[in-house]
């Protein structure tokens, strides 16, 4: 068999993804939630309590246009729960919402405005980067605000919300409208490295949890990092060392020069289909079972994967870019 000569271009994995020999752990976290400091219904301590009690390892509190300071909230920085400071920089252009999270922001960032959606995205992304924080583009399909066209033209952003659990966010394709995975494949097919985040965007922590409320616990990321520290989690998120999930869990993701391999952590007797996806959203391979492997041919441009569980829950792993050697 001819040896596949593939060069992995993206910063994900090779030399970066912790190898089997290195120590690493998977950490569960949410990059987007609100408290009474903006339009959430609970105090920050109550929000933190909810996530701690539901086996999360880290949380970004991202109130609208205000920093909820964590120094008074994270009483024990050495425990098994990490708070990372953030803000949802909440802007609009002619009534079209333009929201970006500033992850690990130490200072409040004012909405920057602009003369178009693209300029508004860019001005806010630039302000977030200038503040030393990491930008995450939020809920593009909320009120059908913008698509791959605008995201593709925004420089310096490599995180966007693939799934936002707020009930109004139109994550999936229907009625001739593109879902977030369609938008993602269009961005990636232009050769732009973009990682997809699943988040709660939680607002409603009190009362009955229903599908039409903005409750916590629906969409999250599992980050593969060497330790539970702000530095290690931020580093891993920026390198795409995570998967996004609505409940499907993975044991591991292993990417080598020749192969993309996924090991699923099965839930009871659930069945699994893993779909490997390449340029223009083309299906490269479908695999049944709890282990899925795809061997690169070098012509894919990028490879990512979606795992569907018979419960209806899904997970998505991050793209790796390839080029022929
Ligand atoms: Zn928002
Ligand atoms: Zn929000």
PDB file of C-alpha atoms and ligand atoms in Angstrom:
ATOM      1  CA  UNK A   1       0.000   0.000   0.000  1.00  0.00           C
ATOM      2  CA  UNK A   2       1.331   3.401  -0.977  1.00  0.00           C
ATOM      3  CA  UNK A   3       2.326   5.438   2.024  1.00  0.00           C
ATOM      4  CA  UNK A   4       0.099   8.430   2.377  1.00  0.00           C
ATOM      5  CA  UNK A   5       2.196  11.604   2.390  1.00  0.00           C
ATOM      6  CA  UNK A   6       0.128  14.142   4.173  1.00  0.00           C
ATOM      7  CA  UNK A   7       1.241  17.321   5.795  1.00  0.00           C
ATOM      8  CA  UNK A   8      -1.002  18.504   8.570  1.00  0.00           C
ATOM      9  CA  UNK A   9      -1.097  22.260   8.280  1.00  0.00           C
ATOM     10  CA  UNK A  10      -3.343  23.380  11.064  1.00  0.00           C
ATOM     11  CA  UNK A  11      -1.875  24.010  14.479  1.00  0.00           C
ATOM     12  CA  UNK A  12      -4.090  21.260  15.832  1.00  0.00           C
ATOM     13  CA  UNK A  13      -2.441  18.079  17.053  1.00  0.00           C
ATOM     14  CA  UNK A  14       0.990  17.283  15.623  1.00  0.00           C
ATOM     15  CA  UNK A  15       3.538  18.328  18.140  1.00  0.00           C
ATOM     16  CA  UNK A  16       0.750  20.096  19.962  1.00  0.00           C
ATOM     17  CA  UNK A  17      -1.944  17.565  20.795  1.00  0.00           C
ATOM     18  CA  UNK A  18      -0.716  15.792  23.899  1.00  0.00           C
ATOM     19  CA  UNK A  19       0.664  12.414  22.900  1.00  0.00           C
ATOM     20  CA  UNK A  20      -0.294   9.195  24.610  1.00  0.00           C
ATOM     21  CA  UNK A  21       2.956   9.348  26.573  1.00  0.00           C
ATOM     22  CA  UNK A  22       2.148  12.747  28.014  1.00  0.00           C
ATOM     23  CA  UNK A  23      -0.245  13.292  30.845  1.00  0.00           C
ATOM     24  CA  UNK A  24      -3.502  14.911  29.881  1.00  0.00           C
ATOM     25  CA  UNK A  25      -7.089  15.020  30.996  1.00  0.00           C
ATOM     26  CA  UNK A  26     -10.441  15.847  29.458  1.00  0.00           C
ATOM     27  CA  UNK A  27     -12.154  18.831  31.092  1.00  0.00           C
ATOM     28  CA  UNK A  28     -15.826  19.718  30.712  1.00  0.00           C
ATOM     29  CA  UNK A  29     -16.660  23.400  30.277  1.00  0.00           C
ATOM     30  CA  UNK A  30     -19.017  26.080  29.026  1.00  0.00           C
ATOM     31  CA  UNK A  31     -17.802  29.260  27.321  1.00  0.00           C
ATOM     32  CA  UNK A  32     -21.049  31.247  27.415  1.00  0.00           C
ATOM     33  CA  UNK A  33     -23.538  32.044  30.204  1.00  0.00           C
ATOM     34  CA  UNK A  34     -25.273  34.970  31.867  1.00  0.00           C
ATOM     35  CA  UNK A  35     -26.065  36.077  35.420  1.00  0.00           C
ATOM     36  CA  UNK A  36     -28.155  38.820  37.047  1.00  0.00           C
ATOM     37  CA  UNK A  37     -25.307  41.170  36.106  1.00  0.00           C
ATOM     38  CA  UNK A  38     -26.967  41.185  32.670  1.00  0.00           C
ATOM     39  CA  UNK A  39     -30.086  39.225  31.651  1.00  0.00           C
ATOM     40  CA  UNK A  40     -29.605  35.944  33.530  1.00  0.00           C
ATOM     41  CA  UNK A  41     -32.066  35.106  36.314  1.00  0.00           C
ATOM     42  CA  UNK A  42     -29.568  34.143  39.053  1.00  0.00           C
ATOM     43  CA  UNK A  43     -26.676  35.603  40.991  1.00  0.00           C
ATOM     44  CA  UNK A  44     -23.179  34.643  39.823  1.00  0.00           C
ATOM     45  CA  UNK A  45     -22.684  32.383  42.848  1.00  0.00           C
ATOM     46  CA  UNK A  46     -25.881  30.479  42.019  1.00  0.00           C
ATOM     47  CA  UNK A  47     -24.809  30.063  38.393  1.00  0.00           C
ATOM     48  CA  UNK A  48     -21.408  28.802  39.481  1.00  0.00           C
ATOM     49  CA  UNK A  49     -23.081  26.417  41.943  1.00  0.00           C
ATOM     50  CA  UNK A  50     -25.230  24.945  39.153  1.00  0.00           C
ATOM     51  CA  UNK A  51     -22.216  24.201  36.950  1.00  0.00           C
ATOM     52  CA  UNK A  52     -20.124  22.874  39.840  1.00  0.00           C
ATOM     53  CA  UNK A  53     -22.959  20.583  40.894  1.00  0.00           C
ATOM     54  CA  UNK A  54     -23.265  19.190  37.357  1.00  0.00           C
ATOM     55  CA  UNK A  55     -19.690  18.017  37.000  1.00  0.00           C
ATOM     56  CA  UNK A  56     -18.332  20.855  34.953  1.00  0.00           C
ATOM     57  CA  UNK A  57     -14.645  21.626  35.400  1.00  0.00           C
ATOM     58  CA  UNK A  58     -14.582  25.192  34.081  1.00  0.00           C
ATOM     59  CA  UNK A  59     -16.928  28.053  33.265  1.00  0.00           C
ATOM     60  CA  UNK A  60     -16.726  31.414  31.521  1.00  0.00           C
ATOM     61  CA  UNK A  61     -19.292  33.928  32.781  1.00  0.00           C
ATOM     62  CA  UNK A  62     -19.989  36.185  29.805  1.00  0.00           C
ATOM     63  CA  UNK A  63     -22.481  38.872  30.762  1.00  0.00           C
ATOM     64  CA  UNK A  64     -23.552  41.444  28.177  1.00  0.00           C
ATOM     65  CA  UNK A  65     -21.139  44.371  28.054  1.00  0.00           C
ATOM     66  CA  UNK A  66     -19.932  43.959  31.612  1.00  0.00           C
ATOM     67  CA  UNK A  67     -17.172  41.955  33.259  1.00  0.00           C
ATOM     68  CA  UNK A  68     -18.428  39.787  36.103  1.00  0.00           C
ATOM     69  CA  UNK A  69     -15.249  39.788  38.153  1.00  0.00           C
ATOM     70  CA  UNK A  70     -14.164  36.317  39.172  1.00  0.00           C
ATOM     71  CA  UNK A  71     -11.694  37.309  41.887  1.00  0.00           C
ATOM     72  CA  UNK A  72     -14.555  37.547  44.403  1.00  0.00           C
ATOM     73  CA  UNK A  73     -16.213  34.376  43.139  1.00  0.00           C
ATOM     74  CA  UNK A  74     -13.439  31.826  42.712  1.00  0.00           C
ATOM     75  CA  UNK A  75     -12.752  31.376  46.407  1.00  0.00           C
ATOM     76  CA  UNK A  76     -10.337  28.479  45.929  1.00  0.00           C
ATOM     77  CA  UNK A  77      -8.268  28.722  42.731  1.00  0.00           C
ATOM     78  CA  UNK A  78      -6.685  25.338  43.476  1.00  0.00           C
ATOM     79  CA  UNK A  79      -9.900  23.309  43.627  1.00  0.00           C
ATOM     80  CA  UNK A  80     -11.363  21.190  40.818  1.00  0.00           C
ATOM     81  CA  UNK A  81     -13.491  23.981  39.362  1.00  0.00           C
ATOM     82  CA  UNK A  82     -12.014  26.814  37.344  1.00  0.00           C
ATOM     83  CA  UNK A  83     -13.650  30.165  36.582  1.00  0.00           C
ATOM     84  CA  UNK A  84     -12.291  32.118  33.634  1.00  0.00           C
ATOM     85  CA  UNK A  85     -13.283  35.728  33.212  1.00  0.00           C
ATOM     86  CA  UNK A  86     -15.164  36.874  30.117  1.00  0.00           C
ATOM     87  CA  UNK A  87     -17.674  39.240  28.575  1.00  0.00           C
ATOM     88  CA  UNK A  88     -20.186  39.013  25.744  1.00  0.00           C
ATOM     89  CA  UNK A  89     -19.379  42.117  23.729  1.00  0.00           C
ATOM     90  CA  UNK A  90     -22.892  42.880  22.578  1.00  0.00           C
ATOM     91  CA  UNK A  91     -23.190  45.071  19.518  1.00  0.00           C
ATOM     92  CA  UNK A  92     -25.492  45.474  16.506  1.00  0.00           C
ATOM     93  CA  UNK A  93     -25.541  46.956  13.048  1.00  0.00           C
ATOM     94  CA  UNK A  94     -28.881  48.412  11.903  1.00  0.00           C
ATOM     95  CA  UNK A  95     -30.710  46.130  14.325  1.00  0.00           C
ATOM     96  CA  UNK A  96     -28.741  43.001  13.333  1.00  0.00           C
ATOM     97  CA  UNK A  97     -27.182  41.483  16.462  1.00  0.00           C
ATOM     98  CA  UNK A  98     -23.393  41.141  16.422  1.00  0.00           C
ATOM     99  CA  UNK A  99     -22.207  39.400  19.583  1.00  0.00           C
ATOM    100  CA  UNK A 100     -18.698  38.149  20.332  1.00  0.00           C
ATOM    101  CA  UNK A 101     -17.416  36.607  23.521  1.00  0.00           C
ATOM    102  CA  UNK A 102     -14.155  37.932  24.878  1.00  0.00           C
ATOM    103  CA  UNK A 103     -12.701  34.845  26.552  1.00  0.00           C
ATOM    104  CA  UNK A 104     -10.215  35.383  29.367  1.00  0.00           C
ATOM    105  CA  UNK A 105     -10.661  39.137  29.246  1.00  0.00           C
ATOM    106  CA  UNK A 106      -9.155  41.117  32.125  1.00  0.00           C
ATOM    107  CA  UNK A 107     -10.792  44.403  31.137  1.00  0.00           C
ATOM    108  CA  UNK A 108     -14.239  45.540  30.034  1.00  0.00           C
ATOM    109  CA  UNK A 109     -14.508  46.027  26.268  1.00  0.00           C
ATOM    110  CA  UNK A 110     -17.038  48.515  24.913  1.00  0.00           C
ATOM    111  CA  UNK A 111     -18.956  47.577  21.742  1.00  0.00           C
ATOM    112  CA  UNK A 112     -17.020  49.154  18.886  1.00  0.00           C
ATOM    113  CA  UNK A 113     -19.752  49.500  16.236  1.00  0.00           C
ATOM    114  CA  UNK A 114     -19.102  49.702  12.479  1.00  0.00           C
ATOM    115  CA  UNK A 115     -20.633  50.636   9.128  1.00  0.00           C
ATOM    116  CA  UNK A 116     -21.538  47.065   8.146  1.00  0.00           C
ATOM    117  CA  UNK A 117     -21.971  43.692   9.844  1.00  0.00           C
ATOM    118  CA  UNK A 118     -18.458  42.707   8.715  1.00  0.00           C
ATOM    119  CA  UNK A 119     -16.945  45.924  10.039  1.00  0.00           C
ATOM    120  CA  UNK A 120     -18.828  45.530  13.333  1.00  0.00           C
ATOM    121  CA  UNK A 121     -17.530  41.956  13.677  1.00  0.00           C
ATOM    122  CA  UNK A 122     -13.995  43.053  12.819  1.00  0.00           C
ATOM    123  CA  UNK A 123     -13.909  46.122  15.068  1.00  0.00           C
ATOM    124  CA  UNK A 124     -15.081  44.087  18.056  1.00  0.00           C
ATOM    125  CA  UNK A 125     -12.731  41.182  17.269  1.00  0.00           C
ATOM    126  CA  UNK A 126      -9.828  43.649  17.034  1.00  0.00           C
ATOM    127  CA  UNK A 127     -10.751  45.240  20.381  1.00  0.00           C
ATOM    128  CA  UNK A 128     -10.952  41.804  22.018  1.00  0.00           C
ATOM    129  CA  UNK A 129      -7.559  40.791  20.615  1.00  0.00           C
ATOM    130  CA  UNK A 130      -6.042  44.108  21.617  1.00  0.00           C
ATOM    131  CA  UNK A 131      -7.253  43.519  25.177  1.00  0.00           C
ATOM    132  CA  UNK A 132      -5.340  40.224  25.192  1.00  0.00           C
ATOM    133  CA  UNK A 133      -8.526  38.126  25.158  1.00  0.00           C
ATOM    134  CA  UNK A 134      -9.713  35.478  22.691  1.00  0.00           C
ATOM    135  CA  UNK A 135     -12.719  36.236  20.449  1.00  0.00           C
ATOM    136  CA  UNK A 136     -15.559  33.768  19.884  1.00  0.00           C
ATOM    137  CA  UNK A 137     -18.247  34.703  17.334  1.00  0.00           C
ATOM    138  CA  UNK A 138     -21.653  33.938  18.852  1.00  0.00           C
ATOM    139  CA  UNK A 139     -24.905  32.557  17.392  1.00  0.00           C
ATOM    140  CA  UNK A 140     -24.711  33.649  13.717  1.00  0.00           C
ATOM    141  CA  UNK A 141     -28.184  32.206  13.044  1.00  0.00           C
ATOM    142  CA  UNK A 142     -29.901  34.052  15.905  1.00  0.00           C
ATOM    143  CA  UNK A 143     -32.299  36.307  13.985  1.00  0.00           C
ATOM    144  CA  UNK A 144     -30.411  35.077  10.893  1.00  0.00           C
ATOM    145  CA  UNK A 145     -27.797  37.744  11.595  1.00  0.00           C
ATOM    146  CA  UNK A 146     -24.913  36.711   9.336  1.00  0.00           C
ATOM    147  CA  UNK A 147     -23.468  33.754   7.453  1.00  0.00           C
ATOM    148  CA  UNK A 148     -20.163  32.250   6.324  1.00  0.00           C
ATOM    149  CA  UNK A 149     -19.652  35.290   4.087  1.00  0.00           C
ATOM    150  CA  UNK A 150     -19.272  37.701   6.987  1.00  0.00           C
ATOM    151  CA  UNK A 151     -17.437  35.247   9.263  1.00  0.00           C
ATOM    152  CA  UNK A 152     -14.934  34.361   6.501  1.00  0.00           C
ATOM    153  CA  UNK A 153     -13.979  38.006   6.106  1.00  0.00           C
ATOM    154  CA  UNK A 154     -13.384  38.555   9.823  1.00  0.00           C
ATOM    155  CA  UNK A 155      -9.661  38.330  10.518  1.00  0.00           C
ATOM    156  CA  UNK A 156      -8.072  36.992  13.676  1.00  0.00           C
ATOM    157  CA  UNK A 157     -11.034  34.880  14.871  1.00  0.00           C
ATOM    158  CA  UNK A 158     -10.752  31.088  15.027  1.00  0.00           C
ATOM    159  CA  UNK A 159     -13.681  30.222  17.324  1.00  0.00           C
ATOM    160  CA  UNK A 160     -17.373  30.401  16.539  1.00  0.00           C
ATOM    161  CA  UNK A 161     -20.538  28.934  17.996  1.00  0.00           C
ATOM    162  CA  UNK A 162     -21.380  25.801  16.087  1.00  0.00           C
ATOM    163  CA  UNK A 163     -24.177  25.113  18.558  1.00  0.00           C
ATOM    164  CA  UNK A 164     -25.739  27.660  20.905  1.00  0.00           C
ATOM    165  CA  UNK A 165     -28.309  26.023  23.183  1.00  0.00           C
ATOM    166  CA  UNK A 166     -30.498  29.114  23.486  1.00  0.00           C
ATOM    167  CA  UNK A 167     -33.804  27.979  21.911  1.00  0.00           C
ATOM    168  CA  UNK A 168     -33.873  30.833  19.343  1.00  0.00           C
ATOM    169  CA  UNK A 169     -30.498  30.160  17.729  1.00  0.00           C
ATOM    170  CA  UNK A 170     -31.465  28.069  14.660  1.00  0.00           C
ATOM    171  CA  UNK A 171     -28.494  25.744  14.845  1.00  0.00           C
ATOM    172  CA  UNK A 172     -29.746  23.207  12.350  1.00  0.00           C
ATOM    173  CA  UNK A 173     -30.543  23.336   8.637  1.00  0.00           C
ATOM    174  CA  UNK A 174     -34.242  23.590   7.738  1.00  0.00           C
ATOM    175  CA  UNK A 175     -36.526  25.455   5.374  1.00  0.00           C
ATOM    176  CA  UNK A 176     -33.740  26.103   2.888  1.00  0.00           C
ATOM    177  CA  UNK A 177     -31.670  27.914   5.514  1.00  0.00           C
ATOM    178  CA  UNK A 178     -28.110  26.779   6.256  1.00  0.00           C
ATOM    179  CA  UNK A 179     -27.445  25.156   9.625  1.00  0.00           C
ATOM    180  CA  UNK A 180     -24.312  25.940  11.530  1.00  0.00           C
ATOM    181  CA  UNK A 181     -22.484  22.891  10.160  1.00  0.00           C
ATOM    182  CA  UNK A 182     -23.242  24.096   6.592  1.00  0.00           C
ATOM    183  CA  UNK A 183     -21.827  27.504   7.493  1.00  0.00           C
ATOM    184  CA  UNK A 184     -18.787  25.853   9.095  1.00  0.00           C
ATOM    185  CA  UNK A 185     -17.998  23.776   5.994  1.00  0.00           C
ATOM    186  CA  UNK A 186     -18.243  26.858   3.778  1.00  0.00           C
ATOM    187  CA  UNK A 187     -15.756  28.708   6.000  1.00  0.00           C
ATOM    188  CA  UNK A 188     -13.377  25.716   6.156  1.00  0.00           C
ATOM    189  CA  UNK A 189     -13.652  25.128   2.390  1.00  0.00           C
ATOM    190  CA  UNK A 190     -12.109  28.575   1.872  1.00  0.00           C
ATOM    191  CA  UNK A 191      -9.065  27.308   3.764  1.00  0.00           C
ATOM    192  CA  UNK A 192      -9.891  29.294   6.903  1.00  0.00           C
ATOM    193  CA  UNK A 193      -9.118  27.551  10.185  1.00  0.00           C
ATOM    194  CA  UNK A 194     -12.205  27.826  12.395  1.00  0.00           C
ATOM    195  CA  UNK A 195     -13.053  25.749  15.453  1.00  0.00           C
ATOM    196  CA  UNK A 196     -16.678  25.069  16.376  1.00  0.00           C
ATOM    197  CA  UNK A 197     -17.847  25.595  19.968  1.00  0.00           C
ATOM    198  CA  UNK A 198     -20.976  24.199  21.614  1.00  0.00           C
ATOM    199  CA  UNK A 199     -22.208  26.402  24.455  1.00  0.00           C
ATOM    200  CA  UNK A 200     -25.227  26.911  26.693  1.00  0.00           C
ATOM    201  CA  UNK A 201     -25.674  30.698  26.475  1.00  0.00           C
ATOM    202  CA  UNK A 202     -27.659  29.978  29.644  1.00  0.00           C
ATOM    203  CA  UNK A 203     -29.980  32.604  31.133  1.00  0.00           C
ATOM    204  CA  UNK A 204     -32.634  30.579  33.021  1.00  0.00           C
ATOM    205  CA  UNK A 205     -31.496  28.642  36.091  1.00  0.00           C
ATOM    206  CA  UNK A 206     -34.668  28.942  38.152  1.00  0.00           C
ATOM    207  CA  UNK A 207     -37.909  26.994  37.745  1.00  0.00           C
ATOM    208  CA  UNK A 208     -38.720  24.178  35.394  1.00  0.00           C
ATOM    209  CA  UNK A 209     -36.217  23.338  32.664  1.00  0.00           C
ATOM    210  CA  UNK A 210     -37.938  23.061  29.262  1.00  0.00           C
ATOM    211  CA  UNK A 211     -36.751  23.028  25.621  1.00  0.00           C
ATOM    212  CA  UNK A 212     -38.070  26.559  25.054  1.00  0.00           C
ATOM    213  CA  UNK A 213     -36.059  28.042  27.911  1.00  0.00           C
ATOM    214  CA  UNK A 214     -32.430  29.053  27.982  1.00  0.00           C
ATOM    215  CA  UNK A 215     -31.348  26.499  30.581  1.00  0.00           C
ATOM    216  CA  UNK A 216     -27.831  25.329  31.411  1.00  0.00           C
ATOM    217  CA  UNK A 217     -26.392  21.894  30.664  1.00  0.00           C
ATOM    218  CA  UNK A 218     -27.197  21.309  26.986  1.00  0.00           C
ATOM    219  CA  UNK A 219     -24.133  22.198  24.891  1.00  0.00           C
ATOM    220  CA  UNK A 220     -20.535  22.146  26.067  1.00  0.00           C
ATOM    221  CA  UNK A 221     -16.941  21.484  25.109  1.00  0.00           C
ATOM    222  CA  UNK A 222     -14.599  18.776  26.346  1.00  0.00           C
ATOM    223  CA  UNK A 223     -11.049  20.128  26.359  1.00  0.00           C
ATOM    224  CA  UNK A 224      -7.937  17.962  26.314  1.00  0.00           C
ATOM    225  CA  UNK A 225      -5.401  19.764  28.466  1.00  0.00           C
ATOM    226  CA  UNK A 226      -2.450  18.980  30.679  1.00  0.00           C
ATOM    227  CA  UNK A 227      -4.034  20.564  33.753  1.00  0.00           C
ATOM    228  CA  UNK A 228      -7.017  22.571  34.941  1.00  0.00           C
ATOM    229  CA  UNK A 229      -5.571  26.070  34.802  1.00  0.00           C
ATOM    230  CA  UNK A 230      -6.576  29.193  32.873  1.00  0.00           C
ATOM    231  CA  UNK A 231      -3.365  29.020  30.878  1.00  0.00           C
ATOM    232  CA  UNK A 232      -3.733  25.333  29.938  1.00  0.00           C
ATOM    233  CA  UNK A 233      -7.454  25.559  29.089  1.00  0.00           C
ATOM    234  CA  UNK A 234      -7.050  28.732  26.998  1.00  0.00           C
ATOM    235  CA  UNK A 235      -4.047  27.225  25.207  1.00  0.00           C
ATOM    236  CA  UNK A 236      -5.951  24.034  24.377  1.00  0.00           C
ATOM    237  CA  UNK A 237      -9.083  25.881  23.191  1.00  0.00           C
ATOM    238  CA  UNK A 238      -7.016  28.094  20.881  1.00  0.00           C
ATOM    239  CA  UNK A 239      -5.301  25.027  19.415  1.00  0.00           C
ATOM    240  CA  UNK A 240      -8.583  23.208  18.788  1.00  0.00           C
ATOM    241  CA  UNK A 241      -7.819  20.515  21.344  1.00  0.00           C
ATOM    242  CA  UNK A 242     -11.459  19.935  22.180  1.00  0.00           C
ATOM    243  CA  UNK A 243     -14.699  18.530  20.861  1.00  0.00           C
ATOM    244  CA  UNK A 244     -18.164  20.039  21.012  1.00  0.00           C
ATOM    245  CA  UNK A 245     -21.055  17.992  22.261  1.00  0.00           C
ATOM    246  CA  UNK A 246     -24.746  17.859  23.043  1.00  0.00           C
ATOM    247  CA  UNK A 247     -24.198  14.773  25.183  1.00  0.00           C
ATOM    248  CA  UNK A 248     -22.060  12.286  23.218  1.00  0.00           C
ATOM    249  CA  UNK A 249     -18.784  11.618  25.008  1.00  0.00           C
ATOM    250  CA  UNK A 250     -15.512  10.494  23.486  1.00  0.00           C
ATOM    251  CA  UNK A 251     -12.717   8.536  25.115  1.00  0.00           C
ATOM    252  CA  UNK A 252     -10.104  10.025  22.828  1.00  0.00           C
ATOM    253  CA  UNK A 253      -9.284  11.623  19.499  1.00  0.00           C
ATOM    254  CA  UNK A 254      -6.010  10.650  17.866  1.00  0.00           C
ATOM    255  CA  UNK A 255      -4.690  12.283  14.716  1.00  0.00           C
ATOM    256  CA  UNK A 256      -1.462  11.142  13.099  1.00  0.00           C
ATOM    257  CA  UNK A 257       0.171  11.884   9.733  1.00  0.00           C
ATOM    258  CA  UNK A 258      -2.023   9.241   8.137  1.00  0.00           C
ATOM    259  CA  UNK A 259      -5.170   8.862  10.209  1.00  0.00           C
ATOM    260  CA  UNK A 260      -8.015  10.518  12.138  1.00  0.00           C
ATOM    261  CA  UNK A 261      -9.253   8.155  14.854  1.00  0.00           C
ATOM    262  CA  UNK A 262     -12.134   8.567  17.300  1.00  0.00           C
ATOM    263  CA  UNK A 263     -12.945   6.382  20.305  1.00  0.00           C
ATOM    264  CA  UNK A 264     -16.459   6.857  21.640  1.00  0.00           C
ATOM    265  CA  UNK A 265     -17.474   6.409  25.279  1.00  0.00           C
ATOM    266  CA  UNK A 266     -20.687   4.426  24.786  1.00  0.00           C
ATOM    267  CA  UNK A 267     -23.879   5.245  26.679  1.00  0.00           C
ATOM    268  CA  UNK A 268     -25.716   2.031  27.696  1.00  0.00           C
ATOM    269  CA  UNK A 269     -26.690   0.188  24.489  1.00  0.00           C
ATOM    270  CA  UNK A 270     -26.797   3.264  22.244  1.00  0.00           C
ATOM    271  CA  UNK A 271     -25.640   2.894  18.619  1.00  0.00           C
ATOM    272  CA  UNK A 272     -23.261   5.303  16.897  1.00  0.00           C
ATOM    273  CA  UNK A 273     -22.530   6.592  13.401  1.00  0.00           C
ATOM    274  CA  UNK A 274     -19.393   8.629  12.834  1.00  0.00           C
ATOM    275  CA  UNK A 275     -19.262  10.670   9.642  1.00  0.00           C
ATOM    276  CA  UNK A 276     -15.937  12.047   8.408  1.00  0.00           C
ATOM    277  CA  UNK A 277     -16.475  15.246   6.428  1.00  0.00           C
ATOM    278  CA  UNK A 278     -14.200  17.115   4.010  1.00  0.00           C
ATOM    279  CA  UNK A 279     -14.162  20.074   1.616  1.00  0.00           C
ATOM    280  CA  UNK A 280     -17.603  21.471   0.684  1.00  0.00           C
ATOM    281  CA  UNK A 281     -19.156  19.292   3.367  1.00  0.00           C
ATOM    282  CA  UNK A 282     -18.623  16.124   1.330  1.00  0.00           C
ATOM    283  CA  UNK A 283     -19.021  12.864   3.229  1.00  0.00           C
ATOM    284  CA  UNK A 284     -15.691  11.023   3.124  1.00  0.00           C
ATOM    285  CA  UNK A 285     -16.655   7.977   5.165  1.00  0.00           C
ATOM    286  CA  UNK A 286     -19.345   6.702   7.519  1.00  0.00           C
ATOM    287  CA  UNK A 287     -18.466   4.286  10.282  1.00  0.00           C
ATOM    288  CA  UNK A 288     -20.748   2.340  12.652  1.00  0.00           C
ATOM    289  CA  UNK A 289     -19.651   1.418  16.170  1.00  0.00           C
ATOM    290  CA  UNK A 290     -17.662   2.958  18.978  1.00  0.00           C
ATOM    291  CA  UNK A 291     -14.350   3.205  17.113  1.00  0.00           C
ATOM    292  CA  UNK A 292     -14.006   5.141  13.871  1.00  0.00           C
ATOM    293  CA  UNK A 293     -10.937   5.619  11.712  1.00  0.00           C
ATOM    294  CA  UNK A 294     -10.341   7.569   8.538  1.00  0.00           C
ATOM    295  CA  UNK A 295      -7.138   7.322   6.496  1.00  0.00           C
ATOM    296  CA  UNK A 296      -6.172  10.567   4.738  1.00  0.00           C
ATOM    297  CA  UNK A 297      -5.701  10.558   0.972  1.00  0.00           C
ATOM    298  CA  UNK A 298      -4.265  14.081   0.940  1.00  0.00           C
ATOM    299  CA  UNK A 299      -6.943  15.588  -1.308  1.00  0.00           C
ATOM    300  CA  UNK A 300      -9.530  16.426   1.361  1.00  0.00           C
ATOM    301  CA  UNK A 301      -8.302  19.966   2.225  1.00  0.00           C
ATOM    302  CA  UNK A 302      -9.635  19.322   5.724  1.00  0.00           C
ATOM    303  CA  UNK A 303     -11.176  16.485   7.698  1.00  0.00           C
ATOM    304  CA  UNK A 304     -13.567  16.777  10.612  1.00  0.00           C
ATOM    305  CA  UNK A 305     -16.089  14.383  12.139  1.00  0.00           C
ATOM    306  CA  UNK A 306     -19.651  14.287  13.426  1.00  0.00           C
ATOM    307  CA  UNK A 307     -20.765  11.535  15.791  1.00  0.00           C
ATOM    308  CA  UNK A 308     -24.497  10.784  16.006  1.00  0.00           C
ATOM    309  CA  UNK A 309     -25.931   8.681  18.848  1.00  0.00           C
ATOM    310  CA  UNK A 310     -29.189   6.749  18.521  1.00  0.00           C
ATOM    311  CA  UNK A 311     -30.551   9.000  21.315  1.00  0.00           C
ATOM    312  CA  UNK A 312     -30.386  11.926  18.846  1.00  0.00           C
ATOM    313  CA  UNK A 313     -27.433  13.471  20.647  1.00  0.00           C
ATOM    314  CA  UNK A 314     -24.427  14.531  18.600  1.00  0.00           C
ATOM    315  CA  UNK A 315     -20.814  15.608  18.953  1.00  0.00           C
ATOM    316  CA  UNK A 316     -18.467  17.289  16.493  1.00  0.00           C
ATOM    317  CA  UNK A 317     -14.686  17.092  16.474  1.00  0.00           C
ATOM    318  CA  UNK A 318     -12.447  19.817  15.122  1.00  0.00           C
ATOM    319  CA  UNK A 319     -11.060  20.100  11.588  1.00  0.00           C
ATOM    320  CA  UNK A 320      -7.519  19.242  10.664  1.00  0.00           C
ATOM    321  CA  UNK A 321      -6.145  20.819   7.472  1.00  0.00           C
ATOM    322  CA  UNK A 322      -4.104  18.695   5.080  1.00  0.00           C
ATOM    323  CA  UNK A 323      -2.020  19.299   2.024  1.00  0.00           C
ATOM    324  CA  UNK A 324      -0.174  16.955  -0.304  1.00  0.00           C
ATOM    325  CA  UNK A 325       3.491  16.757   0.591  1.00  0.00           C
TER     326      UNK A 325
HETATM  327 ZN1  LIG B   1     -25.611  36.877  22.385  1.00  0.00          ZN
HETATM  328 ZN1  LIG B   2     -25.261  35.304  25.486  1.00  0.00          ZN
END
